[in-house]
Tab-separated table of C-alpha atoms in Angstrom:
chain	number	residue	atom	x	y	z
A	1179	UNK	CA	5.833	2.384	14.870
A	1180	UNK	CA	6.671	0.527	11.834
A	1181	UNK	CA	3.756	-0.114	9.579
A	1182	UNK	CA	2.196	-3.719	10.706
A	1183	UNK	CA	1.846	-6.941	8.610
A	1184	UNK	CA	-1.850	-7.840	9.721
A	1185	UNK	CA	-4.612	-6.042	10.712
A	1186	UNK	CA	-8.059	-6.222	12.135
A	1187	UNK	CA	-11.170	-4.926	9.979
A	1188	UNK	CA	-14.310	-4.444	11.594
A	1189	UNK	CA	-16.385	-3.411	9.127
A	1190	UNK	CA	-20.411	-3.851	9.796
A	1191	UNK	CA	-18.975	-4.797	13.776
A	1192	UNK	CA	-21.673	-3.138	15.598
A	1193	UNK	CA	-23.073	-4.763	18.169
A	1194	UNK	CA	-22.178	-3.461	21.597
A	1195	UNK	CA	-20.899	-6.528	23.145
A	1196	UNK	CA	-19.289	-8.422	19.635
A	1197	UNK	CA	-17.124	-5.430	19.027
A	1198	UNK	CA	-14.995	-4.395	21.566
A	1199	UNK	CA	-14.709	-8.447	22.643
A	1200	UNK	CA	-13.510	-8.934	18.917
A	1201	UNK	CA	-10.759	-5.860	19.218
A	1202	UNK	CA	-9.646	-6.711	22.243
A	1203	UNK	CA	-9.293	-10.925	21.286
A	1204	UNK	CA	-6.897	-9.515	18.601
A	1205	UNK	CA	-4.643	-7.465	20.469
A	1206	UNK	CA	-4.221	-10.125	23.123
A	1207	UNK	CA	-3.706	-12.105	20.067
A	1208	UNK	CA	-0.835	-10.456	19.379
A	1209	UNK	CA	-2.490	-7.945	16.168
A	1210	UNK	CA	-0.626	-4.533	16.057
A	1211	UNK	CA	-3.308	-2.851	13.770
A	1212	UNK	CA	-6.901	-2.033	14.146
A	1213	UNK	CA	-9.247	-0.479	11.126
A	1214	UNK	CA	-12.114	1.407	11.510
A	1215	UNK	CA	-14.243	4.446	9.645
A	1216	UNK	CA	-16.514	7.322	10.691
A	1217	UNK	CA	-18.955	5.871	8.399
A	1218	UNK	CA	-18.762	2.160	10.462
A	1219	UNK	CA	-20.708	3.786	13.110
A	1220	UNK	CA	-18.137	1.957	15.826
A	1221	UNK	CA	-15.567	3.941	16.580
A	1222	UNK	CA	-16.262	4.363	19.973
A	1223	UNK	CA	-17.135	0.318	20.467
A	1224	UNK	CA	-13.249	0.255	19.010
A	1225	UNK	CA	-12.181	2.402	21.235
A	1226	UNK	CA	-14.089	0.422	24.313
A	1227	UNK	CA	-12.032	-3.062	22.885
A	1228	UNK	CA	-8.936	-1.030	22.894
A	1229	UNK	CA	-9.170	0.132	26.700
A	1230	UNK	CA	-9.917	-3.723	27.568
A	1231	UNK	CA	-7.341	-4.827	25.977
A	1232	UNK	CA	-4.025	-5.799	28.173
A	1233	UNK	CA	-2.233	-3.824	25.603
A	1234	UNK	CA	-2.235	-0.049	25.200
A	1235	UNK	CA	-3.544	1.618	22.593
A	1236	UNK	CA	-0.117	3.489	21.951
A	1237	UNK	CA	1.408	-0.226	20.646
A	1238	UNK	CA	-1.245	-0.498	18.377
A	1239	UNK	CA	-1.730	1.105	15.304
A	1240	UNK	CA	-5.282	3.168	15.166
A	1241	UNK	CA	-6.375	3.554	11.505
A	1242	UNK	CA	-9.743	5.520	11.202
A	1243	UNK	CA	-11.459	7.052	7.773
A	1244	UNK	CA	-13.459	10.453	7.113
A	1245	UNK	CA	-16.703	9.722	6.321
A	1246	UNK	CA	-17.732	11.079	2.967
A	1247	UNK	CA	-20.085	14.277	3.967
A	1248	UNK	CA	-16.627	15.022	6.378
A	1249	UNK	CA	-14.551	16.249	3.330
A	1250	UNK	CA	-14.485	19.975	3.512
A	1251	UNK	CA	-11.707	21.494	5.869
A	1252	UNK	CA	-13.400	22.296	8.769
A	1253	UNK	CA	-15.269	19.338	8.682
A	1254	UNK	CA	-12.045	17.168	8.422
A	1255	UNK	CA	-10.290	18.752	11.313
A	1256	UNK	CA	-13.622	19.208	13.357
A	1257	UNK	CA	-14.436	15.280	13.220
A	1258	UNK	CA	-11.037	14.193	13.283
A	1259	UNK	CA	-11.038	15.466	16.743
A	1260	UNK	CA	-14.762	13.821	17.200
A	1261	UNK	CA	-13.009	10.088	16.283
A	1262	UNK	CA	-10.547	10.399	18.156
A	1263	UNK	CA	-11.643	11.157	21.211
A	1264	UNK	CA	-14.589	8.074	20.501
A	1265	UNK	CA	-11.601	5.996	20.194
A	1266	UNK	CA	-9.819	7.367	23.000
A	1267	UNK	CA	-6.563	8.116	21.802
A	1268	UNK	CA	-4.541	11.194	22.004
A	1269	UNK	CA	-3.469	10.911	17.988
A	1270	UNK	CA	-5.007	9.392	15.706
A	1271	UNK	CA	-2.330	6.707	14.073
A	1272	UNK	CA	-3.801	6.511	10.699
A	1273	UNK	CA	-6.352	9.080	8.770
A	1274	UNK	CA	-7.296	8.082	5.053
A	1275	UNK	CA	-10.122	9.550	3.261
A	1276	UNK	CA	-12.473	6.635	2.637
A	1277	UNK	CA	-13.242	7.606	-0.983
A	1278	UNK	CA	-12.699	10.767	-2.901
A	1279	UNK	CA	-16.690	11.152	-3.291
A	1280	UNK	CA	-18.203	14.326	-5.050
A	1281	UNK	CA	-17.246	16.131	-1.576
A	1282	UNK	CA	-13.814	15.554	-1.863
A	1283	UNK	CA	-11.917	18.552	-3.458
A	1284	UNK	CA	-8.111	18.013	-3.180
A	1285	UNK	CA	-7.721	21.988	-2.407
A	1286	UNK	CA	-9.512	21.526	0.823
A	1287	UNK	CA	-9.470	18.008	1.854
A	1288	UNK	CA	-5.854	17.511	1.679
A	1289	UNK	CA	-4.360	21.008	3.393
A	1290	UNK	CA	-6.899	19.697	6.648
A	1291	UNK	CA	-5.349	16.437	6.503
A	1292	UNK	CA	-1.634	18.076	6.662
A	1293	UNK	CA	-3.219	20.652	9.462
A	1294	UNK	CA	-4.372	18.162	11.510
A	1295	UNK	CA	-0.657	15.840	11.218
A	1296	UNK	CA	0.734	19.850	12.387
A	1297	UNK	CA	-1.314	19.826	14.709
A	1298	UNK	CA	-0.637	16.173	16.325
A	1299	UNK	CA	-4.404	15.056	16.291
A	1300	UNK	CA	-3.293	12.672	13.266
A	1301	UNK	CA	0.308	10.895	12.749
A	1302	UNK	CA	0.100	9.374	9.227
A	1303	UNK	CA	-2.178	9.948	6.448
A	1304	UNK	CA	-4.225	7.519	4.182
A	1305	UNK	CA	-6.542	7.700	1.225
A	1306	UNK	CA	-8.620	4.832	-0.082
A	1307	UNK	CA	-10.714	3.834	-2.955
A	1308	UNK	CA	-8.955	6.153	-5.006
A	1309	UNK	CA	-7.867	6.095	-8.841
A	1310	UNK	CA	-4.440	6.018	-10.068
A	1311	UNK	CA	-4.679	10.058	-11.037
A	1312	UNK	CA	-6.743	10.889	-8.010
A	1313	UNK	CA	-3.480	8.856	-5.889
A	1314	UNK	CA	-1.321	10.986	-7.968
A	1315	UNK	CA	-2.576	14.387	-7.075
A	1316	UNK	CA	-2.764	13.361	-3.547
A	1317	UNK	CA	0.797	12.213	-3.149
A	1318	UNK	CA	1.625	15.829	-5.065
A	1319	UNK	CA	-0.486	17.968	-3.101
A	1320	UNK	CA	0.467	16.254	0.325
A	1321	UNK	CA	2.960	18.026	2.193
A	1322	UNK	CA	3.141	15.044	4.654
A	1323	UNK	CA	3.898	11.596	3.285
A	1324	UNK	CA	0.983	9.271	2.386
A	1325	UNK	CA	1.564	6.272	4.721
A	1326	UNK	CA	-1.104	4.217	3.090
A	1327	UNK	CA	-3.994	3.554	-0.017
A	1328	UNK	CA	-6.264	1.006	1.287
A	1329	UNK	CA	-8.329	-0.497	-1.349
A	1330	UNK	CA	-10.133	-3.922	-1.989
A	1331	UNK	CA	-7.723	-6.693	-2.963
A	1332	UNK	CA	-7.477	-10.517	-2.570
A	1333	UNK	CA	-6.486	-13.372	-4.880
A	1334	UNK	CA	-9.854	-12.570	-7.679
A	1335	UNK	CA	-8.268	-8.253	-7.113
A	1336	UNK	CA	-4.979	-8.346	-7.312
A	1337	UNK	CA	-4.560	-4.639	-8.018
A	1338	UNK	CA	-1.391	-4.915	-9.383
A	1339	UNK	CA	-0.739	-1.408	-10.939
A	1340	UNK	CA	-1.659	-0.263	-7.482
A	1341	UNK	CA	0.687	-2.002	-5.817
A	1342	UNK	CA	3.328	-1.183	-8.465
A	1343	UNK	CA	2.462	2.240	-7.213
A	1344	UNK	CA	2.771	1.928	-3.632
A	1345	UNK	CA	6.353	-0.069	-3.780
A	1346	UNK	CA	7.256	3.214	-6.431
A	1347	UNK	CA	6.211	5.682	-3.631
A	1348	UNK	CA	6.857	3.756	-0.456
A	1349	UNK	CA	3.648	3.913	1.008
A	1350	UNK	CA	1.669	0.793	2.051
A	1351	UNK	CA	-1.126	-0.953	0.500
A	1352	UNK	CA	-3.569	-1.912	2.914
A	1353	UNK	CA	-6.545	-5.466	1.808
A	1354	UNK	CA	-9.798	-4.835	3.048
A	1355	UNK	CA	-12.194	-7.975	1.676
A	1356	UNK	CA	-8.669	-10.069	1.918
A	1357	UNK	CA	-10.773	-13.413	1.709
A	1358	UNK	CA	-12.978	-12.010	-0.494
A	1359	UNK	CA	-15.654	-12.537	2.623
A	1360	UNK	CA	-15.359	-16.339	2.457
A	1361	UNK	CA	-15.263	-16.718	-1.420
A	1362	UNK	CA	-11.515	-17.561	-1.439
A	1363	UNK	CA	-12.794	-21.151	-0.146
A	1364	UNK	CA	-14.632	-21.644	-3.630
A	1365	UNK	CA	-11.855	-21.359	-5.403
A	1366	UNK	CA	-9.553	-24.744	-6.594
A	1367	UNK	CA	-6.173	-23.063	-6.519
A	1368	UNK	CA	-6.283	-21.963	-3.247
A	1369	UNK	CA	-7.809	-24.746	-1.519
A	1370	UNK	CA	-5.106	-27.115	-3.505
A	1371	UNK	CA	-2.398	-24.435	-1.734
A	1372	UNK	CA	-3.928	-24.875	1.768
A	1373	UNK	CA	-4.016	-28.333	1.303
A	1374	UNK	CA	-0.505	-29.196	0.770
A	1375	UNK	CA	0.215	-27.078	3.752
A	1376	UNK	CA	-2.479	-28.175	6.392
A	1377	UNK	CA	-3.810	-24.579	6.129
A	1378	UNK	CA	-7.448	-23.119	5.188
A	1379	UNK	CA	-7.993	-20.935	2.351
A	1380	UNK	CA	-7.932	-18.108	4.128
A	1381	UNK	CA	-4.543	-18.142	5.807
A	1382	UNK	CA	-3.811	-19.454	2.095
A	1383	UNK	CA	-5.117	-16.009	0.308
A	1384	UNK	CA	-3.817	-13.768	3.653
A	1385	UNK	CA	-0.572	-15.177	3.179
A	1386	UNK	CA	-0.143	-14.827	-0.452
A	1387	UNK	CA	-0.686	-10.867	0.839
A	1388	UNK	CA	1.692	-10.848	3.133
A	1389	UNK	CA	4.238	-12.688	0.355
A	1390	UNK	CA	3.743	-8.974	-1.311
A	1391	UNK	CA	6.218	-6.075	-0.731
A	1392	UNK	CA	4.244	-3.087	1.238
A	1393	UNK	CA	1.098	-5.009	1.695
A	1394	UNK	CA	-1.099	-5.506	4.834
A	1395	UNK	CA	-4.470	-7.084	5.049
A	1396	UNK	CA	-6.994	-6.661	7.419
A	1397	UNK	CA	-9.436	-9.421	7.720
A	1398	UNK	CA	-12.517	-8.867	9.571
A	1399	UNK	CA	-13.500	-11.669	12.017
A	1400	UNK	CA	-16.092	-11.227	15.099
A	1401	UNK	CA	-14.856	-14.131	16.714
A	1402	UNK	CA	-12.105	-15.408	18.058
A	1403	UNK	CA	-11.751	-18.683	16.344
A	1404	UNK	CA	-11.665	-17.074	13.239
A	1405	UNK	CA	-9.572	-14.193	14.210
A	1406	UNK	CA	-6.903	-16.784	15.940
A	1407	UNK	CA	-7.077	-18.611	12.552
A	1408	UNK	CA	-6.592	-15.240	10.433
A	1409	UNK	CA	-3.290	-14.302	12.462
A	1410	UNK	CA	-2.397	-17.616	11.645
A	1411	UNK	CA	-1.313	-16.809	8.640
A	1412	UNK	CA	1.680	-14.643	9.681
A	1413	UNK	CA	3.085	-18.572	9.834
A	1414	UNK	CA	2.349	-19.760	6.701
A	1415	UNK	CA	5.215	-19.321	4.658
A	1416	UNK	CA	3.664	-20.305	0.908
A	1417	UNK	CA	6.838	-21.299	-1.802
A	1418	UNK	CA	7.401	-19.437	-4.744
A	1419	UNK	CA	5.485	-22.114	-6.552
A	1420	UNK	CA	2.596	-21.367	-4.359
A	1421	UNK	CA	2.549	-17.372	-5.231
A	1422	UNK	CA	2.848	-18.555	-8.756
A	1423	UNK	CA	-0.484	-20.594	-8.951
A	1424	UNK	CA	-2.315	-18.025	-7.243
A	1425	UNK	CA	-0.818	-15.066	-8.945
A	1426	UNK	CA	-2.497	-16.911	-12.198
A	1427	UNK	CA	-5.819	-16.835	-10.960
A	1428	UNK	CA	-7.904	-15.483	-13.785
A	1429	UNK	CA	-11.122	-15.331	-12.372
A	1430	UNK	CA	-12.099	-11.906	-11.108
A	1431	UNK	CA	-14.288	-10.722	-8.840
A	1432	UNK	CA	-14.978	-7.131	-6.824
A	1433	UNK	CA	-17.000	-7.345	-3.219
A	1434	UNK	CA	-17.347	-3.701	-2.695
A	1435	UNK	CA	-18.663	-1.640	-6.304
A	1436	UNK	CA	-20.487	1.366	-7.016
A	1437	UNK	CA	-21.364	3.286	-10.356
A	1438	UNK	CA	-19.588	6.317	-9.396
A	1439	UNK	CA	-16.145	4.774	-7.672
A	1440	UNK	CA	-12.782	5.807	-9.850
A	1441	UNK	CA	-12.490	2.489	-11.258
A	1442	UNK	CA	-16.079	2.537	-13.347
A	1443	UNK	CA	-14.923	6.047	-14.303
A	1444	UNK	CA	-14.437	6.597	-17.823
């Protein structure tokens, strides 16, 4: 499966009945990606959207994390196995380790991660959070390809030496926070954007995304108004003028910090 534009976040989506009603909306929608995390606590309310879904699970992409006590070898390959039979899927599509926390030791996370793609429990691997030298090592010490580094990004992010990185390496940048959780409304350039094209600010900031080579966001929505409105954006076709304006955005601003994440190393 080729690596899709859009995807579905569900981050904090843990209610028993919002869940799985939220996943399933989207793939009857039309989304070929779904994102979830050990450390989400919902894996198996994903899995429950993905078996009512009129799709199958094998035309969607699966995307899942390691939670951060998971790191070790056994661990990785013990609840690798654990997600994805909460999920309900043979192989896992998509395995990133969700941050390269004090338990994460290159010399044992990675080799599981490779074991487990052997193996067939996982497809592609993914890391996340992680530093430009920490992405580095990774890609080095890989022996399968890293498919994806999923980090925060949006309009007031624009990571742009990491996504200098991932069109260098051919591996995808994935958005979590893509509309910066509703803030991408208070800002003037964007709203001027979705004005001119009868669009809301957060197809506006999506689209500017999905105007970037080897970039997918995924937008979390619980309901179907808003999750009809975020795959909207796949046609909104913004003008070079538009990408422009928003690409000089100075204002800056990170959802999802923490003292001891790779970017407030020294």
């Amino acid at each position: 499966m080729d690596f899709p534009a859009l995807g579905l976040g569900t981050y904090k989506l843990t209610d028993p009945e919002t869940c799985p009603a939220a996943v399933a909306t989207a793939l009857d929608l039309g989304y070929d990606h779904v994102d979830t995390a050990q450390g989400y606590g919902n894996e198996a309310l994903v899995g429950e959207g993905l078996a009512r879904a009129d799709r199958g699970a094998d035309e969607v992409l699966v995307a899942t994390k390691l939670d951060t006590d998971n790191l070790g070898y056994g661990d990785v390959t013990e609840t690798a196995r654990a997600s994805a039979a909460r999920l309900g899927v043979d192989t896992i599509d998509l395995l990133y380790v969700h941050w390269p926390a004090a338990g994460y030791d290159p010399d044992e996370t990675l080799p599981a991660l490779d074991a487990l793609v052997d193996e067939g429990v996982v497809d592609r691997v993914g890391v996340s959070n992680f530093g430009p030298d920490q992405l580095e090592t990774a890609i080095e010490r890989l022996d399968a390809p890293l498919a994806a580094h999923q980090v925060e990004m949006h309009p007031l992010l624009p990571q742009r030496e990491l996504h200098e990185y991932a069109v260098e390496h051919e591996h995808r940048l994935v958005a979590y926070s893509p509309i910066v959780r509703g803030r991408v409304a208070d800002v003037p350039t964007i709203v001027d954007v979705a004005e001119k094209h009868d669009a809301t600010p957060a197809q506006v900031s999506l689209a500017w995304l999905l105007a970037k080579e080897n970039v997918t966001p995924i937008p979390k929505s619980a309901t179907r108004a808003h999750i009809r409105e975020n795959y909207g954006a796949l046609d909104l076709e913004l003008e070079a003028e538009d990408v422009a304006a928003i690409d000089g955005i100075d204002r800056r601003h990170r959802v999802v910090d923490a003292p001891d994440a790779p970017w407030n190393q020294p």
